[in-house]
GROMACS .gro file of C-alpha atoms in nm:
model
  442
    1UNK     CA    1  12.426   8.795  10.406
    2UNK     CA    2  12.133   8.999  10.561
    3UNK     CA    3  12.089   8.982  10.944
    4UNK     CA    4  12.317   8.782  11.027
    5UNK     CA    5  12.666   8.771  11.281
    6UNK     CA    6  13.048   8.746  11.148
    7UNK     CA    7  13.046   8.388  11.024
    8UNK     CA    8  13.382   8.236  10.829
    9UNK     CA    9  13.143   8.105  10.537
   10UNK     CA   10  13.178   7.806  10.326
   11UNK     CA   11  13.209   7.697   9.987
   12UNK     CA   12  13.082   7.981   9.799
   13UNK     CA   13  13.428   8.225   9.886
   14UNK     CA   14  13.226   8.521   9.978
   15UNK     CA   15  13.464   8.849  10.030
   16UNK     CA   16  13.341   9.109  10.182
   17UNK     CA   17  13.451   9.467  10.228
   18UNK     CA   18  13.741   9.565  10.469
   19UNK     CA   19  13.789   9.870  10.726
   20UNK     CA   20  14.042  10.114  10.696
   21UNK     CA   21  14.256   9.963  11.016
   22UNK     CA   22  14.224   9.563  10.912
   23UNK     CA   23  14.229   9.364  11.201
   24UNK     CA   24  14.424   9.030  11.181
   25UNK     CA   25  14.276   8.793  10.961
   26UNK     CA   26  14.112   8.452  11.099
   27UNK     CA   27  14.264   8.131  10.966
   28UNK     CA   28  14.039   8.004  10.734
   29UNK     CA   29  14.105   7.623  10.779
   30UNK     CA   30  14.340   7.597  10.438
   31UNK     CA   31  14.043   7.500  10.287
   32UNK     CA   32  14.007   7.541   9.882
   33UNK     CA   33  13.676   7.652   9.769
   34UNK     CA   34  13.469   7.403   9.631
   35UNK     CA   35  13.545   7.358   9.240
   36UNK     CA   36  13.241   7.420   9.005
   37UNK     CA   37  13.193   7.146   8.729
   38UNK     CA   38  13.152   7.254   8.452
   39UNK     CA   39  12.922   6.893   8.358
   40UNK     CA   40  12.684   6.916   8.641
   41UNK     CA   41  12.402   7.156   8.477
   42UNK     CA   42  12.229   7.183   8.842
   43UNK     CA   43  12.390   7.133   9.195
   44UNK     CA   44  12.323   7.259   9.534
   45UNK     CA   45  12.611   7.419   9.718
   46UNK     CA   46  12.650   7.420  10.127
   47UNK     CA   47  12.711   7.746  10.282
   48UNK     CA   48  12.577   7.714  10.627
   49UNK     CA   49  12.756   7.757  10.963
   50UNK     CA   50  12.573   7.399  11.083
   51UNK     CA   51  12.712   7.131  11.129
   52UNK     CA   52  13.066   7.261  11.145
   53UNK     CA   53  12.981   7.448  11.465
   54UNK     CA   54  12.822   7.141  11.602
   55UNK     CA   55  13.088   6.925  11.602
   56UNK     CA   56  13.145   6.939  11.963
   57UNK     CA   57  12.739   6.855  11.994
   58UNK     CA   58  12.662   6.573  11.787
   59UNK     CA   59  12.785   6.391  11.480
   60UNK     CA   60  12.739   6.581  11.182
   61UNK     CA   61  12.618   6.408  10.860
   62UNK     CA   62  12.810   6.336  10.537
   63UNK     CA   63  12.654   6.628  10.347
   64UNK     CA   64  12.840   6.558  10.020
   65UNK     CA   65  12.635   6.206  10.049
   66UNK     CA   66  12.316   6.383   9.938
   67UNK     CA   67  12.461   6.543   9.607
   68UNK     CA   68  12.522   6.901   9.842
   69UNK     CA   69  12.899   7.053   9.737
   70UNK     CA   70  13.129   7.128   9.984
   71UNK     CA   71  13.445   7.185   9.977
   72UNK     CA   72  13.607   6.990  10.260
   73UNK     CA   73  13.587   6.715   9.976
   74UNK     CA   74  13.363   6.395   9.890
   75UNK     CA   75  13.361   6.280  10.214
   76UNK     CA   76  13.345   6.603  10.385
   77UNK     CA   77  13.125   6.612  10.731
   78UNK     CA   78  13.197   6.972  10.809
   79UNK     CA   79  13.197   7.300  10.744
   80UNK     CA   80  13.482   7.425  10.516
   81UNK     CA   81  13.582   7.733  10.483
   82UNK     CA   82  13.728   7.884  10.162
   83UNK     CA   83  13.746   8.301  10.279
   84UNK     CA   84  13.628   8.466  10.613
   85UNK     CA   85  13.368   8.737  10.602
   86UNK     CA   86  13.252   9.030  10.848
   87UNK     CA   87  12.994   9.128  11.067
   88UNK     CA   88  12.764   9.394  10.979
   89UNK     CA   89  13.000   9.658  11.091
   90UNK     CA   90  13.313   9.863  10.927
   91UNK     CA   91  13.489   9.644  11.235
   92UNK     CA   92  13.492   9.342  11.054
   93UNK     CA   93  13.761   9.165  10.847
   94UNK     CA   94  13.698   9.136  10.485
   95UNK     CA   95  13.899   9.213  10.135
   96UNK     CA   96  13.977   9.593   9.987
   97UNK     CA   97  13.909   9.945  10.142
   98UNK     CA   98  13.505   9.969  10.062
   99UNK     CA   99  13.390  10.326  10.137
  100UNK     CA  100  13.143  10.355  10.360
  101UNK     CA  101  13.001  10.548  10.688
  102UNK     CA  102  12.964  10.424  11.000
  103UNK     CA  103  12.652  10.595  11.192
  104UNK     CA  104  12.678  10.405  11.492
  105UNK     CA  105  12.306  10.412  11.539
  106UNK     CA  106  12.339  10.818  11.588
  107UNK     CA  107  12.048  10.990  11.458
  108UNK     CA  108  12.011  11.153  11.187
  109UNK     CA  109  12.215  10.931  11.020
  110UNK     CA  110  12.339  11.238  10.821
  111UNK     CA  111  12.721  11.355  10.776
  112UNK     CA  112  12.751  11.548  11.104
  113UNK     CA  113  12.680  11.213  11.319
  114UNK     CA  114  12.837  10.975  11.075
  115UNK     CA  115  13.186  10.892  11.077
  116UNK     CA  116  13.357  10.801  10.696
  117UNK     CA  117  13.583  10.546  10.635
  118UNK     CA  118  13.794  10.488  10.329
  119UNK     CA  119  13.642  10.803  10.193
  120UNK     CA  120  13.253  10.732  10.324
  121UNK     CA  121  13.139  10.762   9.968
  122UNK     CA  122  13.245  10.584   9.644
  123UNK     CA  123  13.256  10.918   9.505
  124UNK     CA  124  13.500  11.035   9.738
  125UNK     CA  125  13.700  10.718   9.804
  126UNK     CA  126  14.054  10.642   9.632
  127UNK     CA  127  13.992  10.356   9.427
  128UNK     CA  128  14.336  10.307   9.363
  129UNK     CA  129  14.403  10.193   9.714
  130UNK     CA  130  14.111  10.015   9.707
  131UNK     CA  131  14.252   9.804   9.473
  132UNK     CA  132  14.560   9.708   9.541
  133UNK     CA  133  14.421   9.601   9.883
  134UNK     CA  134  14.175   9.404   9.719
  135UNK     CA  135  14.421   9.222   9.486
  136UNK     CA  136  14.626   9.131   9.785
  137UNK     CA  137  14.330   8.985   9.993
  138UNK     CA  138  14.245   8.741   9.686
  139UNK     CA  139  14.553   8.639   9.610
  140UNK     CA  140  14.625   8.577  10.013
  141UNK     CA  141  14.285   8.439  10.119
  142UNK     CA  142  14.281   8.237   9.767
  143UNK     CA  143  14.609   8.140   9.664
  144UNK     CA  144  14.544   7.884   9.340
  145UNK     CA  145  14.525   8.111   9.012
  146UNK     CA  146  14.315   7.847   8.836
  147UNK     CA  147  14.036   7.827   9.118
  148UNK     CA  148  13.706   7.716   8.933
  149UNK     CA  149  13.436   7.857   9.165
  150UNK     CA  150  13.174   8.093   9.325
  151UNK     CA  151  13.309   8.381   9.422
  152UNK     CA  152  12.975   8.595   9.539
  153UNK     CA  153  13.107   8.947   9.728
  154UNK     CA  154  12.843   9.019   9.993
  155UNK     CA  155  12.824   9.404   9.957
  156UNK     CA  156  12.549   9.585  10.139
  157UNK     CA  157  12.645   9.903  10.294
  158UNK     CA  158  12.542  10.113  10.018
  159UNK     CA  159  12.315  10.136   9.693
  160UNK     CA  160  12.458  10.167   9.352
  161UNK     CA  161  12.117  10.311   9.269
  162UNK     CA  162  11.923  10.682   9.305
  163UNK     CA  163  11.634  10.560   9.431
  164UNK     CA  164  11.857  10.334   9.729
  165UNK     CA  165  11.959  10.706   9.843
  166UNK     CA  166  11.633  10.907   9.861
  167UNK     CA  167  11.527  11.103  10.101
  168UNK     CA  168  11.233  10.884  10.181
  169UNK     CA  169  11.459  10.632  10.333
  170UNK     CA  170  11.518  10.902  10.566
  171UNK     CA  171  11.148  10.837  10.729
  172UNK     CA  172  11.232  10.473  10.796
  173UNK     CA  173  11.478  10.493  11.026
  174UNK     CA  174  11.321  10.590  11.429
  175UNK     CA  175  11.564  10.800  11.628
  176UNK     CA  176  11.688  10.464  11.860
  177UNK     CA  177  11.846  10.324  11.556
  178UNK     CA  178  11.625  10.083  11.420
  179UNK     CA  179  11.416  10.095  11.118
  180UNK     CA  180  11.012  10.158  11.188
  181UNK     CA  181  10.906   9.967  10.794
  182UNK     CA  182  11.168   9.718  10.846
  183UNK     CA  183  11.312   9.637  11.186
  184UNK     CA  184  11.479   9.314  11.039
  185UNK     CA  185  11.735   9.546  10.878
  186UNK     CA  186  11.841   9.756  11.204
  187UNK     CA  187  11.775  10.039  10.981
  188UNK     CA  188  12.117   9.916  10.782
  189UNK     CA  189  11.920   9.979  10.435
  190UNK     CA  190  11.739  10.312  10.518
  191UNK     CA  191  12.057  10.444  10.603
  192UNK     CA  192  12.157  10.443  10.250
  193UNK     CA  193  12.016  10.814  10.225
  194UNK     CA  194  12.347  10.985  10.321
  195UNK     CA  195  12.506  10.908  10.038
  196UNK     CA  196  12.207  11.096   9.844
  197UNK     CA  197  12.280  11.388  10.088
  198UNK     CA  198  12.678  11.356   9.990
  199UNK     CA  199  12.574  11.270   9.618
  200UNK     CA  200  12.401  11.693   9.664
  201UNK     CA  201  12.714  11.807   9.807
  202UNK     CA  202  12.894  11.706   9.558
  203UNK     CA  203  12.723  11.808   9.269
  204UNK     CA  204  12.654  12.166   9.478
  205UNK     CA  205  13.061  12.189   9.465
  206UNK     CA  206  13.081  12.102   9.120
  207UNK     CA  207  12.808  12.270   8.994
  208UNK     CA  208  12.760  12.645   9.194
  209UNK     CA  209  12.499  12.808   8.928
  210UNK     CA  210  12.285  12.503   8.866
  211UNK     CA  211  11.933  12.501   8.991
  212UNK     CA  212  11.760  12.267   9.272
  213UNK     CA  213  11.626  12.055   8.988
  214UNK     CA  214  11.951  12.004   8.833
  215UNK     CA  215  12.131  11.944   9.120
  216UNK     CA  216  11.903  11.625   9.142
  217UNK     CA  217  11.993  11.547   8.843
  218UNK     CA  218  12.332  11.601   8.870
  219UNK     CA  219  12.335  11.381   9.148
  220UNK     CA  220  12.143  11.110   9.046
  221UNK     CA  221  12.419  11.096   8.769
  222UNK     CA  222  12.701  11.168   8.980
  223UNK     CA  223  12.640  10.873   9.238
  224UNK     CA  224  12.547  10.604   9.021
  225UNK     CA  225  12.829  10.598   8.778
  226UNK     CA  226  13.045  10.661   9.096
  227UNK     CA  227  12.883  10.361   9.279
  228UNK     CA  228  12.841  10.132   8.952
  229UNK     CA  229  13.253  10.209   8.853
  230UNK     CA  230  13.369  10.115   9.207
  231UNK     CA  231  13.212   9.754   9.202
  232UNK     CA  232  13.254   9.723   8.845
  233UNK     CA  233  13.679   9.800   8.853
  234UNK     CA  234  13.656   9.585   9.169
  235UNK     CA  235  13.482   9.297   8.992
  236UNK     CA  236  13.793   9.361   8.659
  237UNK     CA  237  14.010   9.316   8.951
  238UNK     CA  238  13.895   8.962   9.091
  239UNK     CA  239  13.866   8.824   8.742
  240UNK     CA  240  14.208   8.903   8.628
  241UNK     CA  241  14.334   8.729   8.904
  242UNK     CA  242  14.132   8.406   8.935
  243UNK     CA  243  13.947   8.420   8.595
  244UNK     CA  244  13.790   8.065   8.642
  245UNK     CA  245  13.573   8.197   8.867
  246UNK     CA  246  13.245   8.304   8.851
  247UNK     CA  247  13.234   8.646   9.016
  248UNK     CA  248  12.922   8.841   9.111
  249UNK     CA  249  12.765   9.110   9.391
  250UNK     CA  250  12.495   8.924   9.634
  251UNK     CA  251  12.175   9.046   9.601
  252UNK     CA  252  12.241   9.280   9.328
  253UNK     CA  253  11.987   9.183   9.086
  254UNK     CA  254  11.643   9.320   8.994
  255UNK     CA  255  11.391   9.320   9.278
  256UNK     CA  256  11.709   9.259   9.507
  257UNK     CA  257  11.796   9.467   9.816
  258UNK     CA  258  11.921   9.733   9.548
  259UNK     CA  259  11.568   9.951   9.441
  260UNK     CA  260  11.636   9.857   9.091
  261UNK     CA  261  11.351   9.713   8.906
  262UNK     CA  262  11.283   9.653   8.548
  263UNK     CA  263  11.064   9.957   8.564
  264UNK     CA  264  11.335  10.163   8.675
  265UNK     CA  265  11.378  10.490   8.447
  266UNK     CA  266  11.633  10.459   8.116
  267UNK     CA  267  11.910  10.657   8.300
  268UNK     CA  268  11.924  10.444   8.574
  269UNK     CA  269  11.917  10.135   8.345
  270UNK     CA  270  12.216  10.267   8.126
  271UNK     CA  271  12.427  10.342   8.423
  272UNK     CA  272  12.398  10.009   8.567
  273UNK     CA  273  12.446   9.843   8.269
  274UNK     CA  274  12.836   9.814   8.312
  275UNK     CA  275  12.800   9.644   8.631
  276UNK     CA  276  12.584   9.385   8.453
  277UNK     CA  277  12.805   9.306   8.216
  278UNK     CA  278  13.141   9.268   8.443
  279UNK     CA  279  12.925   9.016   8.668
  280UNK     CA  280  13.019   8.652   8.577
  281UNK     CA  281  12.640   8.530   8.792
  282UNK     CA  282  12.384   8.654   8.957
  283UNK     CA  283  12.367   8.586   9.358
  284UNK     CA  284  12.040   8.677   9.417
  285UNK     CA  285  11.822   8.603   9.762
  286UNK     CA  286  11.534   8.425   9.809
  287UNK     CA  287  11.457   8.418  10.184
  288UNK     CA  288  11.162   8.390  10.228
  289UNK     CA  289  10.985   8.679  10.477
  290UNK     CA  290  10.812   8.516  10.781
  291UNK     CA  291  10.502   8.765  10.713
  292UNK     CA  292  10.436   8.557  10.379
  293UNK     CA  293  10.273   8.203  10.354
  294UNK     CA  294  10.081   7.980  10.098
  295UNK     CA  295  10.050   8.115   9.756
  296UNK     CA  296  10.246   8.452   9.850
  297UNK     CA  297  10.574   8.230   9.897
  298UNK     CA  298  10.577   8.107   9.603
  299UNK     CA  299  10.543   8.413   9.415
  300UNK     CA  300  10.781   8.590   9.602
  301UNK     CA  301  10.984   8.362   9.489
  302UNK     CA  302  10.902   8.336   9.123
  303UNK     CA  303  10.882   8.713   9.039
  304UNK     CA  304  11.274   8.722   9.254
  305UNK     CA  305  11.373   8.479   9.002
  306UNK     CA  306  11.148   8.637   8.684
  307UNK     CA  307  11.376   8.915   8.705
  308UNK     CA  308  11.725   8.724   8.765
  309UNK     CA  309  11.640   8.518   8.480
  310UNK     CA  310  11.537   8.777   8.210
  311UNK     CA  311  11.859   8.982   8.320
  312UNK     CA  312  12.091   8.675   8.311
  313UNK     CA  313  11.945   8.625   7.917
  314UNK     CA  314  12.000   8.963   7.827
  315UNK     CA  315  12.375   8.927   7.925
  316UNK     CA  316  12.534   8.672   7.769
  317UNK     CA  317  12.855   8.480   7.911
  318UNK     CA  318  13.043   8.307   7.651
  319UNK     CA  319  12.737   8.270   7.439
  320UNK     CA  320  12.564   8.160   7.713
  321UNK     CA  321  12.270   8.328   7.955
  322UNK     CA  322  12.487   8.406   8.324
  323UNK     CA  323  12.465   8.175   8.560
  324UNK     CA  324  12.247   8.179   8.834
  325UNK     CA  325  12.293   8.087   9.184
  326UNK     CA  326  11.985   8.162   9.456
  327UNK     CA  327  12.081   8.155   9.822
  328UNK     CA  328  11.851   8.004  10.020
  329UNK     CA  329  11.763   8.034  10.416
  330UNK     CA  330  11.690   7.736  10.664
  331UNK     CA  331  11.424   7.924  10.831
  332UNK     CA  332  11.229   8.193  10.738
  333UNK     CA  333  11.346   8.560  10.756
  334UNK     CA  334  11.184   8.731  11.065
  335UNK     CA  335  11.131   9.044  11.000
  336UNK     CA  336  10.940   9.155  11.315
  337UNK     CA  337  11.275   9.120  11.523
  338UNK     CA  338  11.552   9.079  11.262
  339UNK     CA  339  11.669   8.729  11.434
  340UNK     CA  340  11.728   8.395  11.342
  341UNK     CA  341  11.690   8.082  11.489
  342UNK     CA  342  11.343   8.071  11.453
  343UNK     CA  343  11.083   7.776  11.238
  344UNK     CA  344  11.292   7.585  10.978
  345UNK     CA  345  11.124   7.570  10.647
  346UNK     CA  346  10.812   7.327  10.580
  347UNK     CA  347  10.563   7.246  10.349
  348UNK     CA  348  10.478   7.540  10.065
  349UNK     CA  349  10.706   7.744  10.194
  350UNK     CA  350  11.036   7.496  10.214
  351UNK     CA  351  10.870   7.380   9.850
  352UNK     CA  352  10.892   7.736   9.739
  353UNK     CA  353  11.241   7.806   9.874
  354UNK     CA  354  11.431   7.477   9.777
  355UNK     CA  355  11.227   7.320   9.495
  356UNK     CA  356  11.060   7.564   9.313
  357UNK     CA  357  11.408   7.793   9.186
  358UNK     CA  358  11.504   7.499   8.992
  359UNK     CA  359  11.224   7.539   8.742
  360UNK     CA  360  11.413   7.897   8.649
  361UNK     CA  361  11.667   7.740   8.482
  362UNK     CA  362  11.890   7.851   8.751
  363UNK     CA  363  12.256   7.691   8.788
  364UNK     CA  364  12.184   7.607   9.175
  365UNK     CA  365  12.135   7.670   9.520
  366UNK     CA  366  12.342   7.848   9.787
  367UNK     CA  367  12.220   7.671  10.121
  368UNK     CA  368  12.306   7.945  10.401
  369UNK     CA  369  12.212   7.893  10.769
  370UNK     CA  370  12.319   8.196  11.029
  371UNK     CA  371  12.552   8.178  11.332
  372UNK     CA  372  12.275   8.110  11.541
  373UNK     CA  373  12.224   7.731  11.421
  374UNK     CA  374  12.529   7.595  11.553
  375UNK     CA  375  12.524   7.817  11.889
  376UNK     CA  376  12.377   7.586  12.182
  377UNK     CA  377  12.321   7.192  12.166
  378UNK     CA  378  11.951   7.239  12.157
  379UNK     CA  379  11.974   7.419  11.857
  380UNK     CA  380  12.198   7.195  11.711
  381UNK     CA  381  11.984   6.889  11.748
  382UNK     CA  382  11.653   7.086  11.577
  383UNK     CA  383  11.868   7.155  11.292
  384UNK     CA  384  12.000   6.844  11.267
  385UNK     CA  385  11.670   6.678  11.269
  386UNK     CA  386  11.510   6.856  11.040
  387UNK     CA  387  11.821   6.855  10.805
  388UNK     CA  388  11.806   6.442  10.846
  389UNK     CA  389  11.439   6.437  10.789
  390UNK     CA  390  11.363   6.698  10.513
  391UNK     CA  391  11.680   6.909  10.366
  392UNK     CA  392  11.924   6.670  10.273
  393UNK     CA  393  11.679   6.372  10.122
  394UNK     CA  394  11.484   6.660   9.955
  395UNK     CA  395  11.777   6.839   9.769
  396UNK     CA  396  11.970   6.510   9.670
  397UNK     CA  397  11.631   6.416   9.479
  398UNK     CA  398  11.599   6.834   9.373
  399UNK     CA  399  11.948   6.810   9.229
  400UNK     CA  400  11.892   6.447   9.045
  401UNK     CA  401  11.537   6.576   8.868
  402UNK     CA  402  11.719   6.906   8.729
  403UNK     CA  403  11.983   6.734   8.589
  404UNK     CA  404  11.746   6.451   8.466
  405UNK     CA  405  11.548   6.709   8.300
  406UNK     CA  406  11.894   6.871   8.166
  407UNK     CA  407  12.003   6.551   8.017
  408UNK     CA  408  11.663   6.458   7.849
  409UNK     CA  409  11.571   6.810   7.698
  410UNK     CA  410  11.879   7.047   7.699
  411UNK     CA  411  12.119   6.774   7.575
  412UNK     CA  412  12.313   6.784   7.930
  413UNK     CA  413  12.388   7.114   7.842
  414UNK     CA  414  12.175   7.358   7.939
  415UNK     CA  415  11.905   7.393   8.261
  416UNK     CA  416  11.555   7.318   8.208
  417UNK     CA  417  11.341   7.672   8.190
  418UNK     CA  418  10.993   7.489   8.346
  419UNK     CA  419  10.870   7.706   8.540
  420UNK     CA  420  10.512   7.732   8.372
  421UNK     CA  421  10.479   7.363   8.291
  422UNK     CA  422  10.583   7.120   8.037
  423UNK     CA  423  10.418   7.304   7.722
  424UNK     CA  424  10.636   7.593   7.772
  425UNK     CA  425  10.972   7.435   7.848
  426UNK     CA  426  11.284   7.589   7.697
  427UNK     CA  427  11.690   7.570   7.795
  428UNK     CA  428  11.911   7.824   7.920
  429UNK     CA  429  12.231   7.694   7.773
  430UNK     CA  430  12.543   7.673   7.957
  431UNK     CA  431  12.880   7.840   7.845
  432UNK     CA  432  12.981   7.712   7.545
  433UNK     CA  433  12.655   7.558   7.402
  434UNK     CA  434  12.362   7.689   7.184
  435UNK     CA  435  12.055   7.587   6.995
  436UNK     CA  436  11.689   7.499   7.155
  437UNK     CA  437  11.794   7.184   7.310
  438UNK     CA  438  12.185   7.315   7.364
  439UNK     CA  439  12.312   7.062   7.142
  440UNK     CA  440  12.511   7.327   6.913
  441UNK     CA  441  12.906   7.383   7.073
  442UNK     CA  442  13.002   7.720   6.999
   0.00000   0.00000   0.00000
């Protein structure tokens, strides 16, 4: 996901968008995704590039040993890969014909230096097409109709919300390309405003007479239930196909890299709405920024998963709250040059990032790692030493206390809600299950 190089992911079958000249598609190993079980309340899924691109370094561990999911099986010691993924660019390989503009760091990132592909803009991109490639990507890159798993699509070229395209973004991006607020992004995020800008020219075209003010408005209306109808009849797509599978947008939740908030204004809340209730989970990111520490990780953290959690209980699945899965980061996000490699997680802040989501009731962790941690045998070894020492024996006893807790007070049912202590502990039931303690099948 954010900031990081093309990487053939893991596990989690993450499909991306694809260009409107596909390149040939990498082999992805024949690898199934990992199945979800539906009895396991809690579990901790592996989605990094290491140790799979250390094989030729060191031997890698037996993940699978300390209750992580793969899905290169029980005994699996490397990376498998269920569905390839791009880069950060419209170059990459991915699934579908996503609209988007490529500004090739040209500045202003504005219509006249930005070249559109598929359309540029949901609103003027043939979602028919879009389609049908899309179908044919899942059924090719996963071929088993009954496939019981993640399926997160990593989506982050534009903003299905107003305040993603305003013209304040505009001010964040410095004329070399990179963002002044945010370098970590390469100004990929404050480019979002030229879809605003096209949003205008749109509603200009369809509305001559209307006034500046209405224009906005127009606009505002115009892009979002453009934006929200493309991932939504994307999402219908995926799930008739492989409707085991629990199908979501990373990062699009409340407080996410989207600008929605639960503060945002009613018409912004109604138009998103649909997408909401076409999402299967919630994929939402927890990296934690390097510029935090102590306390401040910890509620970065907790109001992140504040917000996934009351929108997962407002949108039932089968009876049931969605399920959430928070991806996680093996070092901490480095926002002053937008690289990684740097510090793996320790004390509060590896607490904050791999212990404390559990407490949310959440359904489990996405482990992600970039490209970077399997580069160079140096790298390799600091990984794997740190993995040894503190990852892997701290998430196999993670995983057993959650499901412990699920077993003793949600009837093995439902995930522990604990996040403010004992006193106030309730259960976010699981598919098919109800009552306080989830002991009611629906």
């Amino acid at each position: 996901m954010a900031s990081h190089n093309a990487l053939c992911l893991p596990l989690l079958a993450l499909l991306a968008p694809q260009p409107a000249e596909p390149q040939v598609m990498k082999t992805c190993a024949g690898n199934a995704a990992a199945t979800l079980r539906p009895e396991q309340p809690y579990r901790a899924l592996w989605n990094a590039a290491w140790p799979g691109k250390c094989a030729g370094y060191a031997k890698p561990p037996n993940i699978s040993a300390f209750g992580i999911d793969t899905n290169g099986g029980p005994n699996s010691t490397r990376e498998g890969v269920a569905i390839c993924t791009p880069g950060p660019t419209p170059k990459g390989v991915g699934t579908g014909l996503y609209p988007m503009y490529d500004c090739l760091h040209s500045y202003p990132f504005d219509e006249k230096n930005c070249q559109p592909i598929n359309g540029g803009s949901p609103q003027l991109a043939n979602l028919s097409a879009h389609l049908e490639a899309f179908k044919a990507d899942v059924v090719r890159l996963m071929p088993d109709p009954q496939a019981a798993t993640a399926i997160n699509l990593d989506w982050e070229k534009w903003d299905p919300t107003w305040a993603g395209t305003l013209p304040e973004r505009k001010s964040m991006c410095g004329p070399n390309g990179t963002c002044v607020t945010n370098p970590v992004h390469d100004c990929k995020y404050c480019k979002y405003y030229i879809y605003g800008e096209v949003a205008r020219r749109v509603a200009r075209q369809d509305h001559p007479d209307a006034t500046p003010e209405q224009i906005e408005g127009y606009a505002k209306d115009g892009w979002e239930k453009a934006s929200v109808n493309f991932l939504v009849q994307t999402l219908k797509a995926g799930k008739a196909l492989r409707p085991n599978a629990h199908w979501g947008f990373w990062d699009l939740v409340p407080g996410g890299h989207v600008d929605w908030s639960i503060g945002a204004d009613a018409g912004t809340k109604k138009n998103l709405e649909p997408l909401w209730d076409a999402m299967d989970a919630l994929y939402p990111s927890i990296y934690i920024p390097s510029v935090t520490s102590g306390a401040a990780d910890a509620t970065y953290v907790g109001n992140k998963l504040k917000q996934s959690r009351l929108l997962a209980d407002a949108h039932l699945k089968d009876g049931a709250p969605m399920p959430i899965y928070a991806y996680t980061m093996m070092e901490a996000m480095a926002v002053d040059n937008g690289k990684v490699g740097g510090p793996l997680l320790s004390g509060k802040q590896f607490d904050a990032e791999y212990e404390l989501p559990g407490k949310y009731g959440i359904a489990g962790l996405a482990i992600y790692g970039g490209s970077n941690d399997g580069t160079n045998p140096t790298r390799c070894a600091e990984v794997a030493a740190w993995a040894g020492k503190q990852l892997l024996p701290s998430m196999k006893t993670f995983v057993a206390e959650r499901n412990a807790c699920a077993a003793q007070h949600c009837s093995g049912h439902g995930r522990c809600v604990d996040y403010d202590g004992d006193a106030t502990r309730t259960c976010a039931c699981m598919a098919g299950w109800k009552g306080a303690a989830c002991g009611t099948k629906v």
